[in-house]
PDB file of C-alpha atoms in Angstrom:
ATOM      1  CA  UNK A   1      21.113   9.114   5.032  1.00 83.00           C
ATOM      2  CA  UNK A   2      18.537   6.184   4.997  1.00 90.00           C
ATOM      3  CA  UNK A   3      19.311   2.664   6.082  1.00 92.00           C
ATOM      4  CA  UNK A   4      17.868   1.170   2.925  1.00 97.00           C
ATOM      5  CA  UNK A   5      19.214   2.453  -0.381  1.00 98.00           C
ATOM      6  CA  UNK A   6      17.025   3.324  -3.202  1.00 98.00           C
ATOM      7  CA  UNK A   7      17.537   5.139  -6.498  1.00 98.00           C
ATOM      8  CA  UNK A   8      16.085   8.623  -6.179  1.00 97.00           C
ATOM      9  CA  UNK A   9      14.376   8.545  -9.372  1.00 98.00           C
ATOM     10  CA  UNK A  10      12.911   6.145 -12.095  1.00 98.00           C
ATOM     11  CA  UNK A  11      11.013   6.849 -15.202  1.00 97.00           C
ATOM     12  CA  UNK A  12       9.003   5.011 -17.940  1.00 97.00           C
ATOM     13  CA  UNK A  13       6.623   5.379 -20.752  1.00 97.00           C
ATOM     14  CA  UNK A  14       3.081   4.192 -20.534  1.00 97.00           C
ATOM     15  CA  UNK A  15       2.977   0.277 -20.809  1.00 97.00           C
ATOM     16  CA  UNK A  16       6.520  -0.281 -19.966  1.00 97.00           C
ATOM     17  CA  UNK A  17       7.994  -2.175 -17.122  1.00 98.00           C
ATOM     18  CA  UNK A  18       9.930  -0.468 -14.403  1.00 98.00           C
ATOM     19  CA  UNK A  19      11.728  -1.830 -11.608  1.00 98.00           C
ATOM     20  CA  UNK A  20      12.811  -0.085  -8.412  1.00 98.00           C
ATOM     21  CA  UNK A  21      15.582  -1.512  -6.230  1.00 98.00           C
ATOM     22  CA  UNK A  22      16.169  -1.359  -2.607  1.00 98.00           C
ATOM     23  CA  UNK A  23      19.413  -2.386  -1.013  1.00 98.00           C
ATOM     24  CA  UNK A  24      19.895  -3.239   2.680  1.00 98.00           C
ATOM     25  CA  UNK A  25      22.117  -5.418   4.915  1.00 97.00           C
ATOM     26  CA  UNK A  26      21.963  -8.768   6.753  1.00 97.00           C
ATOM     27  CA  UNK A  27      20.396  -7.111   9.874  1.00 96.00           C
ATOM     28  CA  UNK A  28      17.349  -5.939   7.969  1.00 97.00           C
ATOM     29  CA  UNK A  29      16.259  -7.335   4.331  1.00 98.00           C
ATOM     30  CA  UNK A  30      18.829 -10.096   4.810  1.00 97.00           C
ATOM     31  CA  UNK A  31      16.868 -11.408   7.654  1.00 96.00           C
ATOM     32  CA  UNK A  32      13.454  -9.911   7.348  1.00 97.00           C
ATOM     33  CA  UNK A  33      10.660  -9.356   4.983  1.00 97.00           C
ATOM     34  CA  UNK A  34      10.199  -6.232   3.078  1.00 98.00           C
ATOM     35  CA  UNK A  35       7.207  -3.904   2.578  1.00 98.00           C
ATOM     36  CA  UNK A  36       6.681  -1.455  -0.263  1.00 98.00           C
ATOM     37  CA  UNK A  37       4.475   1.847   0.017  1.00 98.00           C
ATOM     38  CA  UNK A  38       3.145   4.130  -2.536  1.00 98.00           C
ATOM     39  CA  UNK A  39       2.522   7.723  -1.947  1.00 98.00           C
ATOM     40  CA  UNK A  40       0.654   9.837  -4.362  1.00 97.00           C
ATOM     41  CA  UNK A  41       1.154  13.544  -4.546  1.00 93.00           C
ATOM     42  CA  UNK A  42      -0.258  15.295  -1.404  1.00 93.00           C
ATOM     43  CA  UNK A  43      -1.476  12.147   0.226  1.00 96.00           C
ATOM     44  CA  UNK A  44      -0.572   9.727   2.820  1.00 97.00           C
ATOM     45  CA  UNK A  45       1.460   6.543   1.788  1.00 97.00           C
ATOM     46  CA  UNK A  46      -0.335   3.272   1.456  1.00 96.00           C
ATOM     47  CA  UNK A  47       0.717  -0.219   1.522  1.00 97.00           C
ATOM     48  CA  UNK A  48       1.651  -1.682  -1.885  1.00 97.00           C
ATOM     49  CA  UNK A  49       3.484  -4.902  -1.275  1.00 98.00           C
ATOM     50  CA  UNK A  50       3.822  -6.751   2.152  1.00 97.00           C
ATOM     51  CA  UNK A  51       6.062  -9.638   3.253  1.00 97.00           C
ATOM     52  CA  UNK A  52       8.227  -9.328   0.146  1.00 97.00           C
ATOM     53  CA  UNK A  53       5.671 -10.150  -2.438  1.00 97.00           C
ATOM     54  CA  UNK A  54       2.128 -10.129  -1.047  1.00 97.00           C
ATOM     55  CA  UNK A  55      -0.280  -7.736  -2.636  1.00 97.00           C
ATOM     56  CA  UNK A  56      -3.080  -6.281  -0.411  1.00 95.00           C
ATOM     57  CA  UNK A  57      -6.677  -6.558  -1.776  1.00 94.00           C
ATOM     58  CA  UNK A  58      -7.254  -3.841  -4.104  1.00 94.00           C
ATOM     59  CA  UNK A  59      -3.782  -3.444  -5.448  1.00 96.00           C
ATOM     60  CA  UNK A  60      -3.533  -4.353  -9.167  1.00 96.00           C
ATOM     61  CA  UNK A  61      -1.295  -7.329 -10.090  1.00 96.00           C
ATOM     62  CA  UNK A  62       0.613  -4.970 -12.220  1.00 97.00           C
ATOM     63  CA  UNK A  63       2.419  -4.422  -9.046  1.00 98.00           C
ATOM     64  CA  UNK A  64       4.847  -7.337  -7.777  1.00 98.00           C
ATOM     65  CA  UNK A  65       7.689  -7.650  -5.441  1.00 98.00           C
ATOM     66  CA  UNK A  66      10.751  -9.911  -4.747  1.00 98.00           C
ATOM     67  CA  UNK A  67      13.673 -10.378  -2.475  1.00 98.00           C
ATOM     68  CA  UNK A  68      17.031 -11.872  -2.956  1.00 97.00           C
ATOM     69  CA  UNK A  69      19.688 -11.775  -0.267  1.00 97.00           C
ATOM     70  CA  UNK A  70      19.887  -8.228   1.115  1.00 97.00           C
ATOM     71  CA  UNK A  71      18.157  -6.517  -1.944  1.00 98.00           C
ATOM     72  CA  UNK A  72      14.594  -6.389  -2.898  1.00 98.00           C
ATOM     73  CA  UNK A  73      12.873  -4.981  -6.071  1.00 98.00           C
ATOM     74  CA  UNK A  74       9.387  -3.601  -6.944  1.00 98.00           C
ATOM     75  CA  UNK A  75       8.256  -4.218 -10.499  1.00 98.00           C
ATOM     76  CA  UNK A  76       5.551  -2.271 -12.120  1.00 98.00           C
ATOM     77  CA  UNK A  77       4.319  -3.683 -15.531  1.00 97.00           C
ATOM     78  CA  UNK A  78       2.122  -2.025 -17.919  1.00 97.00           C
ATOM     79  CA  UNK A  79       2.950   1.496 -16.531  1.00 98.00           C
ATOM     80  CA  UNK A  80       0.098   3.874 -16.246  1.00 97.00           C
ATOM     81  CA  UNK A  81       0.291   7.657 -15.845  1.00 97.00           C
ATOM     82  CA  UNK A  82      -1.622   7.081 -12.424  1.00 96.00           C
ATOM     83  CA  UNK A  83       1.423   5.205 -11.180  1.00 97.00           C
ATOM     84  CA  UNK A  84       3.506   8.432 -11.047  1.00 97.00           C
ATOM     85  CA  UNK A  85       4.289   8.694  -7.329  1.00 98.00           C
ATOM     86  CA  UNK A  86       6.993   8.130  -4.719  1.00 98.00           C
ATOM     87  CA  UNK A  87       7.677   4.652  -3.744  1.00 98.00           C
ATOM     88  CA  UNK A  88       9.384   3.468  -0.349  1.00 98.00           C
ATOM     89  CA  UNK A  89      10.836   0.297   0.826  1.00 98.00           C
ATOM     90  CA  UNK A  90      10.836  -0.704   4.536  1.00 98.00           C
ATOM     91  CA  UNK A  91      11.801  -3.420   6.756  1.00 97.00           C
ATOM     92  CA  UNK A  92      12.579  -4.258  10.135  1.00 96.00           C
ATOM     93  CA  UNK A  93      16.225  -4.120  11.409  1.00 96.00           C
ATOM     94  CA  UNK A  94      17.359  -6.463  14.198  1.00 94.00           C
ATOM     95  CA  UNK A  95      20.145  -4.204  15.368  1.00 91.00           C
ATOM     96  CA  UNK A  96      20.057  -1.943  18.249  1.00 87.00           C
ATOM     97  CA  UNK A  97      17.099  -3.779  19.990  1.00 85.00           C
ATOM     98  CA  UNK A  98      15.127  -3.722  16.567  1.00 90.00           C
ATOM     99  CA  UNK A  99      13.572  -0.814  14.667  1.00 94.00           C
ATOM    100  CA  UNK A 100      11.791  -0.108  11.434  1.00 95.00           C
ATOM    101  CA  UNK A 101      13.861   1.350   8.744  1.00 97.00           C
ATOM    102  CA  UNK A 102      12.589   3.054   5.433  1.00 97.00           C
ATOM    103  CA  UNK A 103      14.581   3.699   2.063  1.00 98.00           C
ATOM    104  CA  UNK A 104      15.064   6.957   0.879  1.00 97.00           C
ATOM    105  CA  UNK A 105      12.335   6.751  -1.607  1.00 98.00           C
ATOM    106  CA  UNK A 106      12.256   6.550  -5.378  1.00 98.00           C
ATOM    107  CA  UNK A 107      10.175   9.048  -7.550  1.00 98.00           C
ATOM    108  CA  UNK A 108       8.577   7.443 -10.621  1.00 98.00           C
ATOM    109  CA  UNK A 109       7.881   9.752 -13.443  1.00 97.00           C
ATOM    110  CA  UNK A 110       5.664   8.358 -16.221  1.00 97.00           C
ATOM    111  CA  UNK A 111       6.845  10.172 -19.426  1.00 94.00           C
TER     112      UNK A 111
ATOM    113  CA  UNK B   1     -12.988  -0.353   8.575  1.00 93.00           C
ATOM    114  CA  UNK B   2      -9.789   0.958  10.213  1.00 95.00           C
ATOM    115  CA  UNK B   3      -9.371   4.792  10.616  1.00 97.00           C
ATOM    116  CA  UNK B   4      -6.667   6.711  12.375  1.00 97.00           C
ATOM    117  CA  UNK B   5      -6.447  10.447  12.925  1.00 98.00           C
ATOM    118  CA  UNK B   6      -3.684  12.576  14.305  1.00 98.00           C
ATOM    119  CA  UNK B   7      -4.234  15.671  16.346  1.00 98.00           C
ATOM    120  CA  UNK B   8      -1.979  18.197  17.965  1.00 97.00           C
ATOM    121  CA  UNK B   9      -0.393  21.592  17.683  1.00 97.00           C
ATOM    122  CA  UNK B  10       0.519  22.883  14.164  1.00 97.00           C
ATOM    123  CA  UNK B  11       3.122  25.342  15.365  1.00 98.00           C
ATOM    124  CA  UNK B  12       5.791  24.590  17.984  1.00 98.00           C
ATOM    125  CA  UNK B  13       8.447  26.888  19.488  1.00 97.00           C
ATOM    126  CA  UNK B  14      12.049  25.490  19.325  1.00 97.00           C
ATOM    127  CA  UNK B  15      13.022  23.890  22.451  1.00 97.00           C
ATOM    128  CA  UNK B  16       9.306  22.941  23.443  1.00 98.00           C
ATOM    129  CA  UNK B  17       7.918  19.579  23.754  1.00 98.00           C
ATOM    130  CA  UNK B  18       5.547  18.253  21.010  1.00 98.00           C
ATOM    131  CA  UNK B  19       2.608  16.156  22.038  1.00 98.00           C
ATOM    132  CA  UNK B  20       0.480  14.346  19.275  1.00 98.00           C
ATOM    133  CA  UNK B  21      -2.387  12.058  19.884  1.00 98.00           C
ATOM    134  CA  UNK B  22      -3.499   9.417  17.438  1.00 98.00           C
ATOM    135  CA  UNK B  23      -7.170   8.499  17.765  1.00 98.00           C
ATOM    136  CA  UNK B  24      -8.217   5.221  16.012  1.00 97.00           C
ATOM    137  CA  UNK B  25     -11.254   3.119  15.370  1.00 97.00           C
ATOM    138  CA  UNK B  26     -11.833  -0.311  13.678  1.00 96.00           C
ATOM    139  CA  UNK B  27      -9.368  -2.292  15.985  1.00 95.00           C
ATOM    140  CA  UNK B  28      -8.483  -2.657  19.634  1.00 95.00           C
ATOM    141  CA  UNK B  29      -4.924  -2.203  21.368  1.00 95.00           C
ATOM    142  CA  UNK B  30      -5.933  -5.147  23.614  1.00 95.00           C
ATOM    143  CA  UNK B  31      -5.730  -7.595  20.646  1.00 94.00           C
ATOM    144  CA  UNK B  32      -2.729  -9.703  20.537  1.00 95.00           C
ATOM    145  CA  UNK B  33      -0.242  -8.591  17.815  1.00 94.00           C
ATOM    146  CA  UNK B  34      -1.695  -5.129  17.355  1.00 96.00           C
ATOM    147  CA  UNK B  35       0.368  -2.028  17.479  1.00 97.00           C
ATOM    148  CA  UNK B  36       0.298   1.713  16.644  1.00 98.00           C
ATOM    149  CA  UNK B  37       3.290   3.386  15.421  1.00 97.00           C
ATOM    150  CA  UNK B  38       4.327   6.974  14.227  1.00 98.00           C
ATOM    151  CA  UNK B  39       6.169   8.055  11.063  1.00 98.00           C
ATOM    152  CA  UNK B  40       7.279  11.473   9.973  1.00 98.00           C
ATOM    153  CA  UNK B  41       8.262  13.155   6.731  1.00 98.00           C
ATOM    154  CA  UNK B  42       9.844  16.535   6.449  1.00 97.00           C
ATOM    155  CA  UNK B  43       8.747  18.703   3.529  1.00 97.00           C
ATOM    156  CA  UNK B  44      10.076  17.094   0.412  1.00 95.00           C
ATOM    157  CA  UNK B  45      11.895  14.369   2.129  1.00 96.00           C
ATOM    158  CA  UNK B  46      11.744  10.690   2.915  1.00 97.00           C
ATOM    159  CA  UNK B  47       9.620   8.864   5.513  1.00 97.00           C
ATOM    160  CA  UNK B  48      11.268   8.344   8.892  1.00 97.00           C
ATOM    161  CA  UNK B  49       9.970   5.919  11.329  1.00 97.00           C
ATOM    162  CA  UNK B  50       9.631   7.134  14.792  1.00 98.00           C
ATOM    163  CA  UNK B  51       8.293   4.761  17.349  1.00 97.00           C
ATOM    164  CA  UNK B  52       5.825   1.714  17.899  1.00 97.00           C
ATOM    165  CA  UNK B  53       3.604   0.605  20.817  1.00 97.00           C
ATOM    166  CA  UNK B  54       2.263  -3.026  21.021  1.00 96.00           C
ATOM    167  CA  UNK B  55      -0.816  -4.321  22.565  1.00 97.00           C
ATOM    168  CA  UNK B  56       1.286  -5.652  25.429  1.00 96.00           C
ATOM    169  CA  UNK B  57       2.913  -2.167  26.042  1.00 96.00           C
ATOM    170  CA  UNK B  58       6.156  -3.256  24.345  1.00 96.00           C
ATOM    171  CA  UNK B  59       7.611  -0.035  23.071  1.00 96.00           C
ATOM    172  CA  UNK B  60      10.226   0.333  20.153  1.00 95.00           C
ATOM    173  CA  UNK B  61      11.899   3.495  19.325  1.00 96.00           C
ATOM    174  CA  UNK B  62      13.966   5.024  16.360  1.00 96.00           C
ATOM    175  CA  UNK B  63      17.549   4.654  17.983  1.00 95.00           C
ATOM    176  CA  UNK B  64      18.655   8.022  16.754  1.00 95.00           C
ATOM    177  CA  UNK B  65      15.474   9.758  18.359  1.00 97.00           C
ATOM    178  CA  UNK B  66      15.015   7.450  21.392  1.00 97.00           C
ATOM    179  CA  UNK B  67      16.272   9.935  23.812  1.00 97.00           C
ATOM    180  CA  UNK B  68      13.696  12.540  22.848  1.00 98.00           C
ATOM    181  CA  UNK B  69      10.649  10.294  22.337  1.00 98.00           C
ATOM    182  CA  UNK B  70       7.930   8.771  24.566  1.00 98.00           C
ATOM    183  CA  UNK B  71       4.981   6.698  23.285  1.00 98.00           C
ATOM    184  CA  UNK B  72       2.015   5.791  25.480  1.00 98.00           C
ATOM    185  CA  UNK B  73      -1.361   4.194  24.906  1.00 97.00           C
ATOM    186  CA  UNK B  74      -4.847   4.961  26.424  1.00 96.00           C
ATOM    187  CA  UNK B  75      -6.447   1.635  25.342  1.00 95.00           C
ATOM    188  CA  UNK B  76      -9.962   2.701  26.849  1.00 94.00           C
ATOM    189  CA  UNK B  77      -9.915   5.859  24.719  1.00 96.00           C
ATOM    190  CA  UNK B  78      -8.393   4.167  21.616  1.00 97.00           C
ATOM    191  CA  UNK B  79      -5.704   6.594  21.710  1.00 98.00           C
ATOM    192  CA  UNK B  80      -1.973   6.561  21.348  1.00 98.00           C
ATOM    193  CA  UNK B  81       0.263   9.667  22.397  1.00 98.00           C
ATOM    194  CA  UNK B  82       3.599  10.513  21.131  1.00 98.00           C
ATOM    195  CA  UNK B  83       5.760  13.238  22.889  1.00 98.00           C
ATOM    196  CA  UNK B  84       8.937  14.472  21.421  1.00 98.00           C
ATOM    197  CA  UNK B  85      11.071  16.736  23.564  1.00 98.00           C
ATOM    198  CA  UNK B  86      13.325  19.707  22.700  1.00 98.00           C
ATOM    199  CA  UNK B  87      11.911  20.392  19.246  1.00 98.00           C
ATOM    200  CA  UNK B  88      14.092  22.016  16.522  1.00 98.00           C
ATOM    201  CA  UNK B  89      13.260  23.495  13.252  1.00 98.00           C
ATOM    202  CA  UNK B  90      14.629  20.299  11.462  1.00 97.00           C
ATOM    203  CA  UNK B  91      11.755  18.461  13.190  1.00 98.00           C
ATOM    204  CA  UNK B  92       9.246  20.311  10.892  1.00 98.00           C
ATOM    205  CA  UNK B  93       7.211  17.980   8.763  1.00 98.00           C
ATOM    206  CA  UNK B  94       4.059  15.729   8.443  1.00 98.00           C
ATOM    207  CA  UNK B  95       3.592  13.401  11.340  1.00 98.00           C
ATOM    208  CA  UNK B  96       1.499  10.164  10.583  1.00 98.00           C
ATOM    209  CA  UNK B  97       0.209   7.554  12.805  1.00 97.00           C
ATOM    210  CA  UNK B  98      -0.229   4.133  11.613  1.00 97.00           C
ATOM    211  CA  UNK B  99      -1.818   0.720  12.263  1.00 95.00           C
ATOM    212  CA  UNK B 100       1.303  -1.426  13.262  1.00 92.00           C
ATOM    213  CA  UNK B 101       3.880  -0.428  10.213  1.00 89.00           C
ATOM    214  CA  UNK B 102       0.990   0.918   7.965  1.00 87.00           C
ATOM    215  CA  UNK B 103      -0.094  -2.279   6.654  1.00 87.00           C
ATOM    216  CA  UNK B 104      -3.775  -1.791   7.337  1.00 89.00           C
ATOM    217  CA  UNK B 105      -4.122   1.962   7.712  1.00 93.00           C
ATOM    218  CA  UNK B 106      -2.307   5.405   7.904  1.00 96.00           C
ATOM    219  CA  UNK B 107      -3.725   8.605   9.244  1.00 97.00           C
ATOM    220  CA  UNK B 108      -4.123  11.466   7.013  1.00 97.00           C
ATOM    221  CA  UNK B 109      -0.841  13.432   8.778  1.00 98.00           C
ATOM    222  CA  UNK B 110      -0.627  16.432  10.563  1.00 98.00           C
ATOM    223  CA  UNK B 111       1.734  19.112   9.601  1.00 98.00           C
ATOM    224  CA  UNK B 112       4.018  20.320  12.580  1.00 98.00           C
ATOM    225  CA  UNK B 113       6.079  23.450  12.003  1.00 98.00           C
ATOM    226  CA  UNK B 114       8.917  24.295  14.463  1.00 98.00           C
ATOM    227  CA  UNK B 115       9.537  28.039  14.305  1.00 95.00           C
ATOM    228  CA  UNK B 116       9.790  30.866  16.826  1.00 93.00           C
TER     229      UNK B 116
END
């Protein structure tokens, strides 16, 4: 049972816009920034979005992040087949002396 | 360029202690704000954060695993070591080391299987 809650799956057709939600609480998303990671099949995850909405160099602007209250979202516009991957949200949690928490991951399928 | 690489046993017997080493380059663990962490992923399952050590030797652990984990740094060798005691088959998975929380780099991961 992950501390952050994500839908287990999402899907879309090429060119569509897809959003993935991440729900937490006041001790994590509600008071801390959110990162998003992309994990392509058989590879290590990589940072996709940091600090709620910052894209590292090299990440296409089709990817965007937002946060409101105790929830965050990742949006992917102009969906491409290469976007098929697992996506994880993560944040610092202030409880229990502080620790990093992940969502359960969302498998994105490009139909 | 930041690189990290995990090393350690691929097979561990139940009840044994696992020792993993992360060897990194491209940054120093003496620099303020820098940290090295460990994250694992059971086959087909989600990521789980394990531990992090900062440049000032501040250590943070996953509360649910804290009693079994120890993280240490060897600054001169650019290495961070994670030990996990009393290994169980449910601990089978790929173990990654990361620069802080993976913002600037992840290792390729090392698959650890716990089985007799």
